[in-house]
XYZ file of C-alpha atoms in Angstrom:
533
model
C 27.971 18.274 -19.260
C 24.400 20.433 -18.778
C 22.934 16.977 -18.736
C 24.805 15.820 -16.197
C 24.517 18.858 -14.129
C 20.705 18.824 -14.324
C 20.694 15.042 -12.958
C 23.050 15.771 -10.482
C 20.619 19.169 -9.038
C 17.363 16.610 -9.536
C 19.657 14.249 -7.356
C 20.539 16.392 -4.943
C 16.654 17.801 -5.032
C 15.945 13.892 -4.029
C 18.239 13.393 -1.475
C 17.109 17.263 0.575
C 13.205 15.724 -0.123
C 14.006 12.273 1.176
C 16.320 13.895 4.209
C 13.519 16.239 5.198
C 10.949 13.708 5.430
C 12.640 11.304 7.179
C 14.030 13.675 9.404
C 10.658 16.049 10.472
C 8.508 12.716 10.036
C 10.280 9.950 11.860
C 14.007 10.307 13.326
C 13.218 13.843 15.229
C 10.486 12.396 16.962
C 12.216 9.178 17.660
C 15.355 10.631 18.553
C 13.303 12.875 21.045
C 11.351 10.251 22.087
C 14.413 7.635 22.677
C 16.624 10.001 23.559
C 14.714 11.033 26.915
C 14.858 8.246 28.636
C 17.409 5.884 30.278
C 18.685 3.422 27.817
C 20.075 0.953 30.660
C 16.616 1.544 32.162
C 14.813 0.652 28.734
C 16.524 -2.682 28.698
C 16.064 -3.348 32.397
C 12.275 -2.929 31.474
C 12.339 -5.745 28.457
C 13.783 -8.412 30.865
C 10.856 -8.494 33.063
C 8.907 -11.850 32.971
C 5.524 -10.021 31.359
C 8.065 -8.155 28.725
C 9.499 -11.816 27.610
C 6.629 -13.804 27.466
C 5.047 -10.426 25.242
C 8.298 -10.913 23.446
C 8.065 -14.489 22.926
C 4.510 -14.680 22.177
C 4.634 -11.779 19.581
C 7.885 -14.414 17.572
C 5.526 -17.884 18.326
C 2.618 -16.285 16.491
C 4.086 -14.547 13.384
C 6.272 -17.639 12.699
C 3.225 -19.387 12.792
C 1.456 -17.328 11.414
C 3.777 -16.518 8.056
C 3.665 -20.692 7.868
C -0.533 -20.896 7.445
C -0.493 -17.513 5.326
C 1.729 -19.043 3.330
C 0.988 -22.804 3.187
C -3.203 -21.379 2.297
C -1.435 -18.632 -0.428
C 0.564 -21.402 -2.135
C -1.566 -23.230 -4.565
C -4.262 -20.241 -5.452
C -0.848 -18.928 -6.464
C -0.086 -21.867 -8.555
C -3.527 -21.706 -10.109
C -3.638 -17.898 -10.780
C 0.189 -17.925 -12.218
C -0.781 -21.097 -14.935
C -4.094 -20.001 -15.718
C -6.147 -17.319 -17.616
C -9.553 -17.299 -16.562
C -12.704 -15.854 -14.662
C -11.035 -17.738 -11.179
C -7.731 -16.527 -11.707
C -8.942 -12.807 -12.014
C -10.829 -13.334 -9.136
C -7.720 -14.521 -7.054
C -6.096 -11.175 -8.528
C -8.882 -9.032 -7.100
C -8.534 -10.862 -3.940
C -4.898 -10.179 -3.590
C -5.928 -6.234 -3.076
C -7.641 -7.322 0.541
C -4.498 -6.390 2.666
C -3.658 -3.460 1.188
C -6.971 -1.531 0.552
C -9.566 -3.450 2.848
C -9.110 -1.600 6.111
C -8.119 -4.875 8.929
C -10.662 -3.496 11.617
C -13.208 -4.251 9.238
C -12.165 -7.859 8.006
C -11.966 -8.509 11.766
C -15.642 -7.504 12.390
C -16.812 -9.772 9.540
C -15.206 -12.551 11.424
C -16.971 -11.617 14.244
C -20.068 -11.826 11.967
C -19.329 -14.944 10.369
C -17.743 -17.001 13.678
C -19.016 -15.203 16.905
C -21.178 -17.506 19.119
C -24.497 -16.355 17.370
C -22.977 -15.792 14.057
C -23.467 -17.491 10.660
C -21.206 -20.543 11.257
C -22.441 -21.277 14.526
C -26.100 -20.825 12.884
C -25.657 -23.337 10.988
C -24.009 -25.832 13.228
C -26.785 -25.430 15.545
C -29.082 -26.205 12.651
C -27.769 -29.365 12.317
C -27.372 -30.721 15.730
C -23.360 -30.192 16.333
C -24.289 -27.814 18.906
C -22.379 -24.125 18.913
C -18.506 -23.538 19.455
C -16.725 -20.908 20.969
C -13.832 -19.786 18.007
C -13.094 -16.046 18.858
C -10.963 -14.787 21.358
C -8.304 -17.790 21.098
C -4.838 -18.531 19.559
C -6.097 -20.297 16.500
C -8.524 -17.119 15.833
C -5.624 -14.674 15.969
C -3.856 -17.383 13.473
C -6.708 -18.006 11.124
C -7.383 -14.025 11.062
C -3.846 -13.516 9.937
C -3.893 -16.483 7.683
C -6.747 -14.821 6.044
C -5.198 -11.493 5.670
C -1.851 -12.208 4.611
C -2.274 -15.069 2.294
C -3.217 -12.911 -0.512
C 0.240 -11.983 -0.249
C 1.959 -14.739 -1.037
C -0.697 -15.154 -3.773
C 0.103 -11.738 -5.832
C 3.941 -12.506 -5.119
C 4.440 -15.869 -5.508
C 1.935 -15.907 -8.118
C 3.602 -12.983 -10.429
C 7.271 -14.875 -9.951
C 5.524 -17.855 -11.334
C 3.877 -16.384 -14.220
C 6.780 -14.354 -15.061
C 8.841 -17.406 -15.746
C 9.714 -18.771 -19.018
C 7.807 -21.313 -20.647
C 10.755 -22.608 -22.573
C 12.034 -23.709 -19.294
C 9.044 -25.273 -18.133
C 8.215 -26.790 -21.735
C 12.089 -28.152 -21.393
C 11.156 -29.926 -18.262
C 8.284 -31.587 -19.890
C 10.150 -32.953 -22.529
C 11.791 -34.932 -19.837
C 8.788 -36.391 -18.714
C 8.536 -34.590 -15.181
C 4.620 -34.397 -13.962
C 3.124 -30.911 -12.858
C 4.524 -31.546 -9.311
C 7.947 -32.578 -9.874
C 8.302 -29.639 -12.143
C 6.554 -27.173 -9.532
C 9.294 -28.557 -6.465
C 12.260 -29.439 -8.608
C 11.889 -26.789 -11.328
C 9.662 -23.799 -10.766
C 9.995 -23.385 -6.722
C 13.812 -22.744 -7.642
C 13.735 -19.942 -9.873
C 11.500 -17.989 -7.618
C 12.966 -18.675 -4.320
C 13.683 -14.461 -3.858
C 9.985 -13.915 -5.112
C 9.161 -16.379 -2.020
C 11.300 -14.905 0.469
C 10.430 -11.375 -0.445
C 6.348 -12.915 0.256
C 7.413 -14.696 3.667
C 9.022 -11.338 4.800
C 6.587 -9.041 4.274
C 3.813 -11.681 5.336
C 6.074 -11.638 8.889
C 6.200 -7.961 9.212
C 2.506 -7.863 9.041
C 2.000 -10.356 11.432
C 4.443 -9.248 13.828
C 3.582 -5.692 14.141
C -0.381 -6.906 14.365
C -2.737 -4.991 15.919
C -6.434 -5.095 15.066
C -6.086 -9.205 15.094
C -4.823 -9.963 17.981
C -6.759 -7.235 20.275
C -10.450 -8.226 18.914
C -10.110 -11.854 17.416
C -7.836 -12.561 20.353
C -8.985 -11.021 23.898
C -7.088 -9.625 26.343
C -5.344 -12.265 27.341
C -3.030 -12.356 24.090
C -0.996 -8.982 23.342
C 2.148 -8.726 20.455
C 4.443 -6.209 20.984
C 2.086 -3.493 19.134
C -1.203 -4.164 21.222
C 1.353 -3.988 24.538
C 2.342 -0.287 23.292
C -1.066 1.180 23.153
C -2.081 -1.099 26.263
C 0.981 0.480 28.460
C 0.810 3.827 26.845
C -2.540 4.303 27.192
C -4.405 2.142 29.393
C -1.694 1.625 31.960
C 0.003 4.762 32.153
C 3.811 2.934 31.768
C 5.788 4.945 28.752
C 8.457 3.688 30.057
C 7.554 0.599 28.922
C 5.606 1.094 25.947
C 8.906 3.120 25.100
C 11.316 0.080 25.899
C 8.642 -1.562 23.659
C 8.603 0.478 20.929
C 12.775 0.324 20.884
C 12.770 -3.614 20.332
C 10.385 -3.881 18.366
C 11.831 -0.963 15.455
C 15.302 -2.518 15.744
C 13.957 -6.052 14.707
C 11.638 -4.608 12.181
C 14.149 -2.694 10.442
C 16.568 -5.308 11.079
C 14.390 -7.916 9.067
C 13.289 -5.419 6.477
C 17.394 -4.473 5.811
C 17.589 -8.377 5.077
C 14.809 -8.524 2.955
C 15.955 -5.175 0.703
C 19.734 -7.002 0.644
C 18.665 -10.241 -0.588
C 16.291 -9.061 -2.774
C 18.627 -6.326 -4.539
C 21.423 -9.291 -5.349
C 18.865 -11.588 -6.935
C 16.883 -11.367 -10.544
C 14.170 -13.395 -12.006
C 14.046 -14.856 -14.722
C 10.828 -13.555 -16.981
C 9.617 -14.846 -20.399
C 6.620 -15.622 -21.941
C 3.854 -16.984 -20.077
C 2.456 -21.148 -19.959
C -0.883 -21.629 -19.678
C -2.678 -24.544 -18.575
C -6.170 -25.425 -19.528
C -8.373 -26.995 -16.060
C -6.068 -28.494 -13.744
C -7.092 -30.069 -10.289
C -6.417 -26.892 -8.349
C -9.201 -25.495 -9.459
C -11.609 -26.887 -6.579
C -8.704 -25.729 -4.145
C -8.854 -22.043 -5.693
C -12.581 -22.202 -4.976
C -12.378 -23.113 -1.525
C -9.750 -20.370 -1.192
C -12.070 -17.934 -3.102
C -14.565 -18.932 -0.274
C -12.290 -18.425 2.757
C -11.107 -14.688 1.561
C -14.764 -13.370 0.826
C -17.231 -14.942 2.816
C -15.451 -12.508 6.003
C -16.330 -9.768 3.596
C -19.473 -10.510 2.708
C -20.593 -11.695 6.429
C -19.509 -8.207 7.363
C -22.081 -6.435 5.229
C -24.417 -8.645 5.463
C -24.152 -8.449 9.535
C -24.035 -5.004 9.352
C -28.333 -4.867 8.732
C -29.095 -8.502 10.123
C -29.228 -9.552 13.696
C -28.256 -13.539 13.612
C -28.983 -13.869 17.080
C -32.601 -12.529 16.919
C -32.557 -13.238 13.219
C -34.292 -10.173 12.338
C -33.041 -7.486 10.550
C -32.427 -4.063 12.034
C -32.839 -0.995 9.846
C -33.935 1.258 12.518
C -29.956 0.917 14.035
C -28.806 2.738 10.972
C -31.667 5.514 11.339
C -30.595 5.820 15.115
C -26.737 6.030 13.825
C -26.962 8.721 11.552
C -29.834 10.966 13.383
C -27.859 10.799 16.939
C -26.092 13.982 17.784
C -23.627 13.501 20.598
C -22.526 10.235 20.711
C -21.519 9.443 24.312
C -18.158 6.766 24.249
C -17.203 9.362 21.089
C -17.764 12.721 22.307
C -18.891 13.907 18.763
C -21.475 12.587 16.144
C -21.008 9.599 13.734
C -21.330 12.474 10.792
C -18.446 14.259 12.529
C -16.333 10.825 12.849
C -16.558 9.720 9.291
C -16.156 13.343 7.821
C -12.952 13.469 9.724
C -11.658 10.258 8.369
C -12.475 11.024 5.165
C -10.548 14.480 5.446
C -7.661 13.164 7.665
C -7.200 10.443 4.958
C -7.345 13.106 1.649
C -4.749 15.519 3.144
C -2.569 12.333 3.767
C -3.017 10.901 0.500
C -1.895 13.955 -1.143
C 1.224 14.599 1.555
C 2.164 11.089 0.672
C 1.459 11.384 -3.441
C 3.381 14.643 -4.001
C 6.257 13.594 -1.705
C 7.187 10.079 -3.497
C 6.656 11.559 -7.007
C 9.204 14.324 -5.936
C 11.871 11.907 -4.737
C 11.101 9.266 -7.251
C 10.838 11.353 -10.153
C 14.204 13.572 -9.135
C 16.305 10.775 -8.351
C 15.623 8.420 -11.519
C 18.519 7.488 -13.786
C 20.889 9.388 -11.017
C 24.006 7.616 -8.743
C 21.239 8.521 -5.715
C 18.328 6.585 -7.315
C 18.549 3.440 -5.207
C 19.487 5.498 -1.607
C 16.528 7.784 -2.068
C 13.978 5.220 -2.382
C 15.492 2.661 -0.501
C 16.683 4.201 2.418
C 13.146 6.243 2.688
C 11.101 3.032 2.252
C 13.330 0.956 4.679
C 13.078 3.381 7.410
C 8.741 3.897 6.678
C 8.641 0.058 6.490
C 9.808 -0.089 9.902
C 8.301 2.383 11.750
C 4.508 0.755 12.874
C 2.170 3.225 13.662
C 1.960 2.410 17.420
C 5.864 3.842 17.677
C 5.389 6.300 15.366
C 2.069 7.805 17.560
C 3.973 7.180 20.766
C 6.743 9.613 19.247
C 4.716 11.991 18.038
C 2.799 12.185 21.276
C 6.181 12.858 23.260
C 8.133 14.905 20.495
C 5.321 16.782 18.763
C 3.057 16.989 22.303
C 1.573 20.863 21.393
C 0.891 19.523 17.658
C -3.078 19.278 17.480
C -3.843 15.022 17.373
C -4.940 15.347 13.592
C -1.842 17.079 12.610
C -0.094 14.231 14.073
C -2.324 11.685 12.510
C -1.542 12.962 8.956
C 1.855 12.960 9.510
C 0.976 9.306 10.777
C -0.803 8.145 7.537
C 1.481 9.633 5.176
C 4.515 7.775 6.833
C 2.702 3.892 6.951
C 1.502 4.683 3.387
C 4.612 6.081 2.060
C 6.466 2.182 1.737
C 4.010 1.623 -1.014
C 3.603 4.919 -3.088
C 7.127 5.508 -3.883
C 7.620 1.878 -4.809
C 4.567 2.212 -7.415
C 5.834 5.328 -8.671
C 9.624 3.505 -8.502
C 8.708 1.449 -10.534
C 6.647 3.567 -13.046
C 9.714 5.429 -13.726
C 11.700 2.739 -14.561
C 9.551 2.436 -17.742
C 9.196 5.985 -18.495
C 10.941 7.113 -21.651
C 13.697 9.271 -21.204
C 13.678 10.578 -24.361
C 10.217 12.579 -24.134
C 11.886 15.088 -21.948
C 15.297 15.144 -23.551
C 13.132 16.516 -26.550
C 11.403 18.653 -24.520
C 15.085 20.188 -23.025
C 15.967 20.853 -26.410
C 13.200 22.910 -26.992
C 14.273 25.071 -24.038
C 11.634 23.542 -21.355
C 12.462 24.382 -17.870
C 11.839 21.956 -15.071
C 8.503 22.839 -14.277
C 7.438 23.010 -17.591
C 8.471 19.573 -18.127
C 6.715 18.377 -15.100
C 3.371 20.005 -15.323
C 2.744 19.268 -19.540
C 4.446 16.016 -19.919
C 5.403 13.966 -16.982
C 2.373 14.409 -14.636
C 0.003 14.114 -17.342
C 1.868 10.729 -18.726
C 1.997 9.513 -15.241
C -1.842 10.427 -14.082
C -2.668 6.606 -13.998
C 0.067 5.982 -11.369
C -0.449 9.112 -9.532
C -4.187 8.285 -9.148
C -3.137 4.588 -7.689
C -0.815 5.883 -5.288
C -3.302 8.433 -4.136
C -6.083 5.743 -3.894
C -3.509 3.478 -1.933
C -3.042 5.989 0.275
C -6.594 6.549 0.643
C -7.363 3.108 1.588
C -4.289 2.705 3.960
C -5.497 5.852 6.062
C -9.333 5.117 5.988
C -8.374 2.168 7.751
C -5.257 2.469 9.762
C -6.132 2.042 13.541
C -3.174 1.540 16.270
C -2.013 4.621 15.346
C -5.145 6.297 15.138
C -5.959 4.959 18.961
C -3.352 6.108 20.344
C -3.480 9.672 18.812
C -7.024 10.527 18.155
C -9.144 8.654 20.573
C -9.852 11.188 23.007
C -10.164 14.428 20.827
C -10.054 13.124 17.605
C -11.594 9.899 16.995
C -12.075 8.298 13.523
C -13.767 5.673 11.900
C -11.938 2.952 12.961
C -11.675 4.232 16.289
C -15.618 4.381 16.515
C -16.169 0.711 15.475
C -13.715 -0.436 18.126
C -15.108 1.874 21.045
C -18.707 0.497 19.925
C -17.784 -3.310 20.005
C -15.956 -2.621 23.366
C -19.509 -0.851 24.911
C -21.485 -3.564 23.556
C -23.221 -1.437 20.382
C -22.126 -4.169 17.961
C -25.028 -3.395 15.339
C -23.614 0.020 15.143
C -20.205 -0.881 14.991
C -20.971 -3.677 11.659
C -23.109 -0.974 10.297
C -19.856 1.451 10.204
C -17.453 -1.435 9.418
C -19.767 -2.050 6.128
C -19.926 1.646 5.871
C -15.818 1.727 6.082
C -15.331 -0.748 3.214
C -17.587 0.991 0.970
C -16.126 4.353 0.841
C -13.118 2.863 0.401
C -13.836 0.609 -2.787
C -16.153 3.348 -4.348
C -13.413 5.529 -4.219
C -10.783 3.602 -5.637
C -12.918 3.144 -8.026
C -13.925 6.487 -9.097
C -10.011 7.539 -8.657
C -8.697 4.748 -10.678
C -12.143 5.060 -13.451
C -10.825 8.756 -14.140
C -7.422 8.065 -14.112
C -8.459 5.649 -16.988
C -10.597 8.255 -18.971
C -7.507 10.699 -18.388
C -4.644 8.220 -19.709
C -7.275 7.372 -22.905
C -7.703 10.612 -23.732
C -3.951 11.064 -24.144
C -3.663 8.456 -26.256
């Protein structure tokens, strides 16, 4: 009985954690938001022609979209799932590129690498094909998103099929089925959730886009998220961006309840793993290898060489850094990066502590799966364009980088309590039954034994967070650009003015703090979990 009493208090603990964050971080200012306007007159606003075709533009391209990401994900998740080699890690490093590479800077190194003086053109022109125009077009919004998402279906689709049994696969052998057969008759069965889990979440993405489709595209393409910001705050409409915002929550969360209801009802099978030696994807890995890095790499590279002078320009970066008052910022650069760096810290811990609380109170409990759930569903589909428009209308008196922690800690939440979710899955139960019977008290428990056991994950989720906030820019637009601008913000006002040396130079900047410090955060967590060992 005092063991189920103390579950049921950690339960309850859960639920009041969960409640309170969903209610002070997302329904109240919703619910304010929503609530203040005309519902009749919010629907009156999304049958307008201009509403429709932003509508039916936003659907064309994510279907589309989710297709390429997918169709370019498939076999470099084939080759990474049936081999174990230098490639295959190197597809599993490149799966991390949406979720810690921050999207404004992927989208300046395809500026870089395809903008009408950049390194592709370059080398057209070198051989007598003459330049192209690629950027601001339909097919550079798809290929950007193709780029970004793919890896998705890679670390997905590519864990489902590693995780299946090679007695089954062996079986089908034995029948004399080729590679193929046995990948479309056999394999692409057993993982079908694994695949529709990928194709979800690859949708999502690409639906709520933002940084994509407002610099690879122009202004003549918009998705639902680019036509908040562009109502809210270039064309002085809430009422629209609001009738916006409604839609586009309803079918996000609408989708995402799908994907958590199919995906609950369905289990994989997992076994040992097969392992192939050479294979003819290999050459197709490589090209993929090629497609997901050279973006990165032309973005650093661009952000010290001019390809249009083709000279290199060191004294930008001296200019950068010594400027005071930056004009289209109204602060420094030094001021701009040192508030991203602390905007994204406070919301990396916010979003840490809170997940461990809920995950770590609710586990083994009746409540487990509606405390995690429920709070991941409802962060999954809140985008951060909504999410800033309600905090600008509900939370108006709350200073812009009080509201843009809130911000970060909601779009990063999804993933942190999922990690630590899962971590406690695996923990054993029995370390802190012992510790009970010694007479350890809650705390006690939690402070000596589980967060020292669970450092590793704690230090992941923070890094995650990290990443996510570094980079996160609707949100941070909408919020922060007049009194509060960040890093992201900064390389998007300079590409607009026409400073586009100073904006790579930041970009590069961008993806560097964020990689060394996921790799200093997840280094110690290493030393930490080694030493208690």
């Amino acid at each position: 009985m005092g063991k189920s009493n103390i579950l049921m208090r950690h339960s309850f603990l859960a639920l009041w954690v969960a409640f309170l964050f969903l209610f002070l971080f997302i329904v109240l200012p919703l619910t304010i938001t929503f609530g203040i306007g005309d519902i009749e007159k919010f629907l009156d606003v999304l049958k307008t022609p201009s509403v429709l075709s932003i509508l039916k533009f936003t659907l064309i391209q994510a279907v589309l979209s989710t297709f390429l990401a997918f169709a370019a994900g498939l076999p470099a998740a084939y080759y990474y799932s049936r081999h174990n080699n230098s490639l295959s890690s190197l597809l599993y490093y490149t799966t991390y590129i949406p979720f810690f590479l921050p999207g404004i800077s992927m989208v300046v190194g395809f500026l870089v690498l395809l903008g009408r003086y950049g390194i592709l053109n370059n080398f057209l022109s070198l051989v007598g094909i003459g330049r192209k125009q690629f950027l601001y077009s339909f097919s550079a919004i798809l290929l950007g998103h193709t780029f970004y998402n793919s890896p998705i279906t890679v670390r997905i689709v590519g864990n489902a099929l590693k995780n299946l049994p090679a007695e089954i696969i062996e079986a089908g052998k034995v029948d004399g089925a080729s590679k193929i057969k046995l990948f479309w008759s056999l394999e692409m069965p057993l993982i079908v959730p694994a695949v529709l889990s990928s194709l979800i979440l690859t949708f999502s993405y690409c639906f709520t886009s933002f940084a994509v489709v407002l610099i690879l595209g122009g202004s003549q393409y918009a998705t639902l998220e680019v036509a908040i910001y562009m109502y809210l705050k270039l064309l002085a409409r809430p009422e629209v961006a609001m009738g916006l915002a409604l839609i586009q929550f309803l079918f996000i969360f609408a989708f995402g309840f799908f994907g958590t209801f199919f995906e609950s009802r369905i289990s994989l099978p997992i076994g040992n793993r097969i392992i192939y030696k050479g294979g003819l994807f290999s050459s197709v890995a490589l090209l993929y290898l090629l497609f997901e890095w050279l973006p990165v790499f032309s973005g650093v590279f661009g952000s010290f060489y001019d390809f249009r002078r083709s000279r290199f320009f060191f004294d930008k970066i001296v200019n950068l850094f010594s400027a005071g008052r930056v004009e289209i910022l109204g602060t420094s650069i030094l001021n701009t990066i040192f508030r991203s760096l602390r905007l994204s810290l406070i919301a990396a811990f916010l979003a840490t502590a809170i997940s461990f609380i809920i995950s770590w109170s609710a586990r083994n409990s009746k409540f487990e799966n509606i405390s995690v759930r429920l709070t991941s569903l409802i962060s999954i589909s809140i985008t951060p364009a909504i999410l800033a428009l309600g905090y600008i209308i509900a939370y108006r008196n709350l200073p812009p980088q009080m509201s843009m922690v809130l911000l970060y800690t909601v779009v990063s939440f999804p993933v942190v309590i999922n990690l630590f979710h899962a971590e406690m899955a695996s923990f054993d139960s029995a370390i802190i039954e012992a510790a009970r019977i010694d007479g350890a008290r809650f705390c006690q428990i939690l402070r000596y034994i589980a967060i020292p056991l669970l450092k590793p994950a704690i230090a992941t989720g923070f890094a995650i967070t990290f990443a996510i906030s570094m980079g996160e820019f609707s949100g941070s637009l909408i919020l922060g650009s007049d009194r509060a601008p960040t890093i992201t913000v900064a390389i998007y006002r300079m590409l607009s003015s026409k400073h586009v040396p100073e904006a790579r130079l930041l970009s590069s900047l961008l993806v560097i703090i964020v990689l060394v410090t996921i790799f200093i955060i997840n280094r110690l967590s290493i030393r930490v979990f080694r030493s208690k060992i």
